[in-house]
Structures are given as structure tokens and as C-alpha cells.
Amino acid sequence: MGEATSDYLVSHFNPYVAVCPGAVFFSGGFALQLAVRRYIAWAYWLMVGIASLFGRMMADVVHIVLGVPYVLSTLFFAMTLAFIFIAWWRPEKNHFHSQPPYSTPRVVLQGGRDRRICSRHSRR
């Protein structure tokens, strides 16, 4: 989905112009994900779609604009993803697909202070 949409946008519009709205939508989707207090299917899947589109755009920028070979960018993104999974697994102690999203409270550093994102199971 992300690859086809990204390829369409950059081939029918100026690539530099096409990436800017992608960044705006990614930022908006990310902000929405942080703003919701519980799992909301449409918000989650909206972010999945936006991440696939913008992720593909960023991979193209790294390869085409910056000239980084696919082997190096693949290794970099694989190591980054492994780091994210390890960082996620450490406090959760699960593989996150075995429990519903937002099953435990999460802390997000926002504006220099911690903000707790509550789960649907927590009490306030």
C-alpha cells in the first residue's frame, strides 16, 4: 500500500512537494496516536497506513536523494527496528501481539516532562 501510493505521488507530482504533505500527515497521525487514551481501531489503522506511505517516502529519500546504497539503508533500518522492538519489549515483557494495545500505562517524554498515557484498564 505505501509503496504503490508513494510511487504514484512522486511520479505524478514534484517529489519534493509530495513528501511534505506525507510528513504533515505522519506528524498528525502520530499526534493522534499519542492523544487517544485507549485503542481506537480507525486511529490505529490510519497511523499504520500513514507510516507505510511515509516510511516508503523516507526510504526513497535516503536512496535517491542522499545516494545511500540499498544494502546500507536496509541494514540501518533493520537495526533501528530491532532497537525499537527491544526497547518496547523490555518494559512490557511480551511480544506485544499477545496482549491488546494500550494494555499497560506508557510514559511519553513530551515537552521536557513525562506524561502518562493511560490504558483502558487503569483507574484514574
PDB file of C-alpha atoms in Angstrom:
ATOM      1  CA  MET A   1       0.000   0.000   0.000  1.00  0.00           C
ATOM      2  CA  GLY A   2       2.692   2.517   0.982  1.00  0.00           C
ATOM      3  CA  GLU A   3       4.983   1.673  -1.900  1.00  0.00           C
ATOM      4  CA  ALA A   4       2.300   1.970  -4.579  1.00  0.00           C
ATOM      5  CA  THR A   5       0.904   5.220  -3.191  1.00  0.00           C
ATOM      6  CA  SER A   6       4.358   6.731  -2.720  1.00  0.00           C
ATOM      7  CA  ASP A   7       5.423   5.782  -6.236  1.00  0.00           C
ATOM      8  CA  TYR A   8       2.218   7.287  -7.664  1.00  0.00           C
ATOM      9  CA  LEU A   9       2.626  10.556  -5.756  1.00  0.00           C
ATOM     10  CA  VAL A  10       6.281  11.102  -6.628  1.00  0.00           C
ATOM     11  CA  SER A  11       5.752  10.195 -10.296  1.00  0.00           C
ATOM     12  CA  HIS A  12       2.700  12.446 -10.790  1.00  0.00           C
ATOM     13  CA  PHE A  13       3.817  15.379  -8.634  1.00  0.00           C
ATOM     14  CA  ASN A  14       7.083  17.061  -7.814  1.00  0.00           C
ATOM     15  CA  PRO A  15       8.753  14.593  -5.406  1.00  0.00           C
ATOM     16  CA  TYR A  16       9.804  17.353  -3.016  1.00  0.00           C
ATOM     17  CA  VAL A  17       6.244  18.654  -2.911  1.00  0.00           C
ATOM     18  CA  ALA A  18       4.784  15.145  -2.480  1.00  0.00           C
ATOM     19  CA  VAL A  19       6.942  14.323   0.558  1.00  0.00           C
ATOM     20  CA  CYS A  20       5.932  17.454   2.520  1.00  0.00           C
ATOM     21  CA  PRO A  21       2.231  16.511   2.899  1.00  0.00           C
ATOM     22  CA  GLY A  22       3.378  12.998   3.791  1.00  0.00           C
ATOM     23  CA  ALA A  23       5.400  14.446   6.677  1.00  0.00           C
ATOM     24  CA  VAL A  24       2.433  16.554   7.786  1.00  0.00           C
ATOM     25  CA  PHE A  25       0.057  13.563   7.724  1.00  0.00           C
ATOM     26  CA  PHE A  26       2.616  11.402   9.540  1.00  0.00           C
ATOM     27  CA  SER A  27       3.014  14.041  12.254  1.00  0.00           C
ATOM     28  CA  GLY A  28      -0.754  14.399  12.573  1.00  0.00           C
ATOM     29  CA  GLY A  29      -1.309  10.649  12.747  1.00  0.00           C
ATOM     30  CA  PHE A  30       1.451  10.298  15.327  1.00  0.00           C
ATOM     31  CA  ALA A  31      -0.045  13.104  17.417  1.00  0.00           C
ATOM     32  CA  LEU A  32      -3.457  11.424  17.183  1.00  0.00           C
ATOM     33  CA  GLN A  33      -1.967   8.110  18.364  1.00  0.00           C
ATOM     34  CA  LEU A  34      -0.426   9.837  21.383  1.00  0.00           C
ATOM     35  CA  ALA A  35      -3.622  11.754  22.129  1.00  0.00           C
ATOM     36  CA  VAL A  36      -6.011   8.805  22.323  1.00  0.00           C
ATOM     37  CA  ARG A  37      -6.439   7.279  25.751  1.00  0.00           C
ATOM     38  CA  ARG A  38      -7.416   3.817  24.538  1.00  0.00           C
ATOM     39  CA  TYR A  39      -7.243   1.591  21.486  1.00  0.00           C
ATOM     40  CA  ILE A  40      -9.347   3.055  18.687  1.00  0.00           C
ATOM     41  CA  ALA A  41      -9.231   0.875  15.586  1.00  0.00           C
ATOM     42  CA  TRP A  42      -9.575   3.601  12.953  1.00  0.00           C
ATOM     43  CA  ALA A  43      -6.880   5.767  14.591  1.00  0.00           C
ATOM     44  CA  TYR A  44      -4.509   2.810  14.853  1.00  0.00           C
ATOM     45  CA  TRP A  45      -5.005   1.675  11.264  1.00  0.00           C
ATOM     46  CA  LEU A  46      -4.839   5.235   9.975  1.00  0.00           C
ATOM     47  CA  MET A  47      -1.388   5.501  11.540  1.00  0.00           C
ATOM     48  CA  VAL A  48      -0.375   2.135  10.062  1.00  0.00           C
ATOM     49  CA  GLY A  49      -1.323   3.356   6.585  1.00  0.00           C
ATOM     50  CA  ILE A  50       0.367   6.719   7.003  1.00  0.00           C
ATOM     51  CA  ALA A  51       3.513   5.085   8.403  1.00  0.00           C
ATOM     52  CA  SER A  52       3.715   2.713   5.434  1.00  0.00           C
ATOM     53  CA  LEU A  53       3.384   5.615   2.994  1.00  0.00           C
ATOM     54  CA  PHE A  54       5.764   7.996   4.743  1.00  0.00           C
ATOM     55  CA  GLY A  55       8.220   5.206   5.554  1.00  0.00           C
ATOM     56  CA  ARG A  56       8.467   4.361   1.875  1.00  0.00           C
ATOM     57  CA  MET A  57       8.942   8.026   1.023  1.00  0.00           C
ATOM     58  CA  MET A  58      11.785   8.297   3.548  1.00  0.00           C
ATOM     59  CA  ALA A  59      13.424   5.139   2.202  1.00  0.00           C
ATOM     60  CA  ASP A  60      13.331   6.665  -1.283  1.00  0.00           C
ATOM     61  CA  VAL A  61      14.799   9.925   0.021  1.00  0.00           C
ATOM     62  CA  VAL A  62      17.666   8.053   1.672  1.00  0.00           C
ATOM     63  CA  HIS A  63      18.436   6.101  -1.509  1.00  0.00           C
ATOM     64  CA  ILE A  64      17.640   8.527  -4.327  1.00  0.00           C
ATOM     65  CA  VAL A  65      18.350  11.951  -2.820  1.00  0.00           C
ATOM     66  CA  LEU A  66      21.169  11.059  -0.423  1.00  0.00           C
ATOM     67  CA  GLY A  67      22.616   8.299  -2.607  1.00  0.00           C
ATOM     68  CA  VAL A  68      22.873   5.690   0.150  1.00  0.00           C
ATOM     69  CA  PRO A  69      23.019   2.137  -1.304  1.00  0.00           C
ATOM     70  CA  TYR A  70      20.061  -0.131  -0.554  1.00  0.00           C
ATOM     71  CA  VAL A  71      22.280  -2.545   1.406  1.00  0.00           C
ATOM     72  CA  LEU A  72      23.363   0.162   3.860  1.00  0.00           C
ATOM     73  CA  SER A  73      19.905   1.685   4.253  1.00  0.00           C
ATOM     74  CA  THR A  74      18.389  -1.780   4.754  1.00  0.00           C
ATOM     75  CA  LEU A  75      20.925  -2.575   7.479  1.00  0.00           C
ATOM     76  CA  PHE A  76      20.302   0.781   9.136  1.00  0.00           C
ATOM     77  CA  PHE A  77      16.512   0.423   9.113  1.00  0.00           C
ATOM     78  CA  ALA A  78      16.731  -3.222  10.281  1.00  0.00           C
ATOM     79  CA  MET A  79      18.948  -2.238  13.220  1.00  0.00           C
ATOM     80  CA  THR A  80      16.636   0.666  14.048  1.00  0.00           C
ATOM     81  CA  LEU A  81      13.614  -1.633  14.014  1.00  0.00           C
ATOM     82  CA  ALA A  82      15.434  -4.180  16.197  1.00  0.00           C
ATOM     83  CA  PHE A  83      16.281  -1.404  18.663  1.00  0.00           C
ATOM     84  CA  ILE A  84      12.622  -0.308  18.759  1.00  0.00           C
ATOM     85  CA  PHE A  85      11.422  -3.880  19.370  1.00  0.00           C
ATOM     86  CA  ILE A  86      13.992  -4.402  22.155  1.00  0.00           C
ATOM     87  CA  ALA A  87      13.135  -1.062  23.759  1.00  0.00           C
ATOM     88  CA  TRP A  88       9.432  -1.960  23.563  1.00  0.00           C
ATOM     89  CA  TRP A  89       9.886  -5.492  24.864  1.00  0.00           C
ATOM     90  CA  ARG A  90      11.972  -4.568  27.919  1.00  0.00           C
ATOM     91  CA  PRO A  91       9.243  -2.825  29.963  1.00  0.00           C
ATOM     92  CA  GLU A  92       6.381  -4.907  28.528  1.00  0.00           C
ATOM     93  CA  LYS A  93       7.995  -8.362  28.792  1.00  0.00           C
ATOM     94  CA  ASN A  94       5.861  -9.610  25.933  1.00  0.00           C
ATOM     95  CA  HIS A  95       5.897  -9.577  22.172  1.00  0.00           C
ATOM     96  CA  PHE A  96       3.052  -7.031  22.140  1.00  0.00           C
ATOM     97  CA  HIS A  97       0.888  -9.092  19.800  1.00  0.00           C
ATOM     98  CA  SER A  98      -0.178 -11.361  22.649  1.00  0.00           C
ATOM     99  CA  GLN A  99      -1.956  -8.561  24.503  1.00  0.00           C
ATOM    100  CA  PRO A 100      -4.223  -5.788  23.266  1.00  0.00           C
ATOM    101  CA  PRO A 101      -2.610  -2.421  22.539  1.00  0.00           C
ATOM    102  CA  TYR A 102      -2.524   0.015  25.457  1.00  0.00           C
ATOM    103  CA  SER A 103      -2.716  -2.857  27.947  1.00  0.00           C
ATOM    104  CA  THR A 104      -0.272  -1.113  30.305  1.00  0.00           C
ATOM    105  CA  PRO A 105       0.396   2.546  31.013  1.00  0.00           C
ATOM    106  CA  ARG A 106       3.052   4.177  28.893  1.00  0.00           C
ATOM    107  CA  VAL A 107       5.155   7.202  29.637  1.00  0.00           C
ATOM    108  CA  VAL A 108       6.000   9.572  26.816  1.00  0.00           C
ATOM    109  CA  LEU A 109       8.542  12.331  27.109  1.00  0.00           C
ATOM    110  CA  GLN A 110       6.713  15.392  25.884  1.00  0.00           C
ATOM    111  CA  GLY A 111       7.996  18.923  26.172  1.00  0.00           C
ATOM    112  CA  GLY A 112      10.650  18.018  28.724  1.00  0.00           C
ATOM    113  CA  ARG A 113       8.226  16.347  31.130  1.00  0.00           C
ATOM    114  CA  ASP A 114       6.747  12.900  31.468  1.00  0.00           C
ATOM    115  CA  ARG A 115       3.119  12.432  30.543  1.00  0.00           C
ATOM    116  CA  ARG A 116       1.403   9.171  31.394  1.00  0.00           C
ATOM    117  CA  ILE A 117      -0.789   7.679  28.704  1.00  0.00           C
ATOM    118  CA  CYS A 118      -3.431   5.632  30.464  1.00  0.00           C
ATOM    119  CA  SER A 119      -4.623   2.245  29.435  1.00  0.00           C
ATOM    120  CA  ARG A 120      -8.256   1.305  29.264  1.00  0.00           C
ATOM    121  CA  HIS A 121      -7.619  -0.984  32.245  1.00  0.00           C
ATOM    122  CA  SER A 122      -6.150   1.643  34.545  1.00  0.00           C
ATOM    123  CA  ARG A 123      -8.150   3.702  37.005  1.00  0.00           C
ATOM    124  CA  ARG A 124      -7.815   7.426  37.421  1.00  0.00           C
TER     125      ARG A 124
END
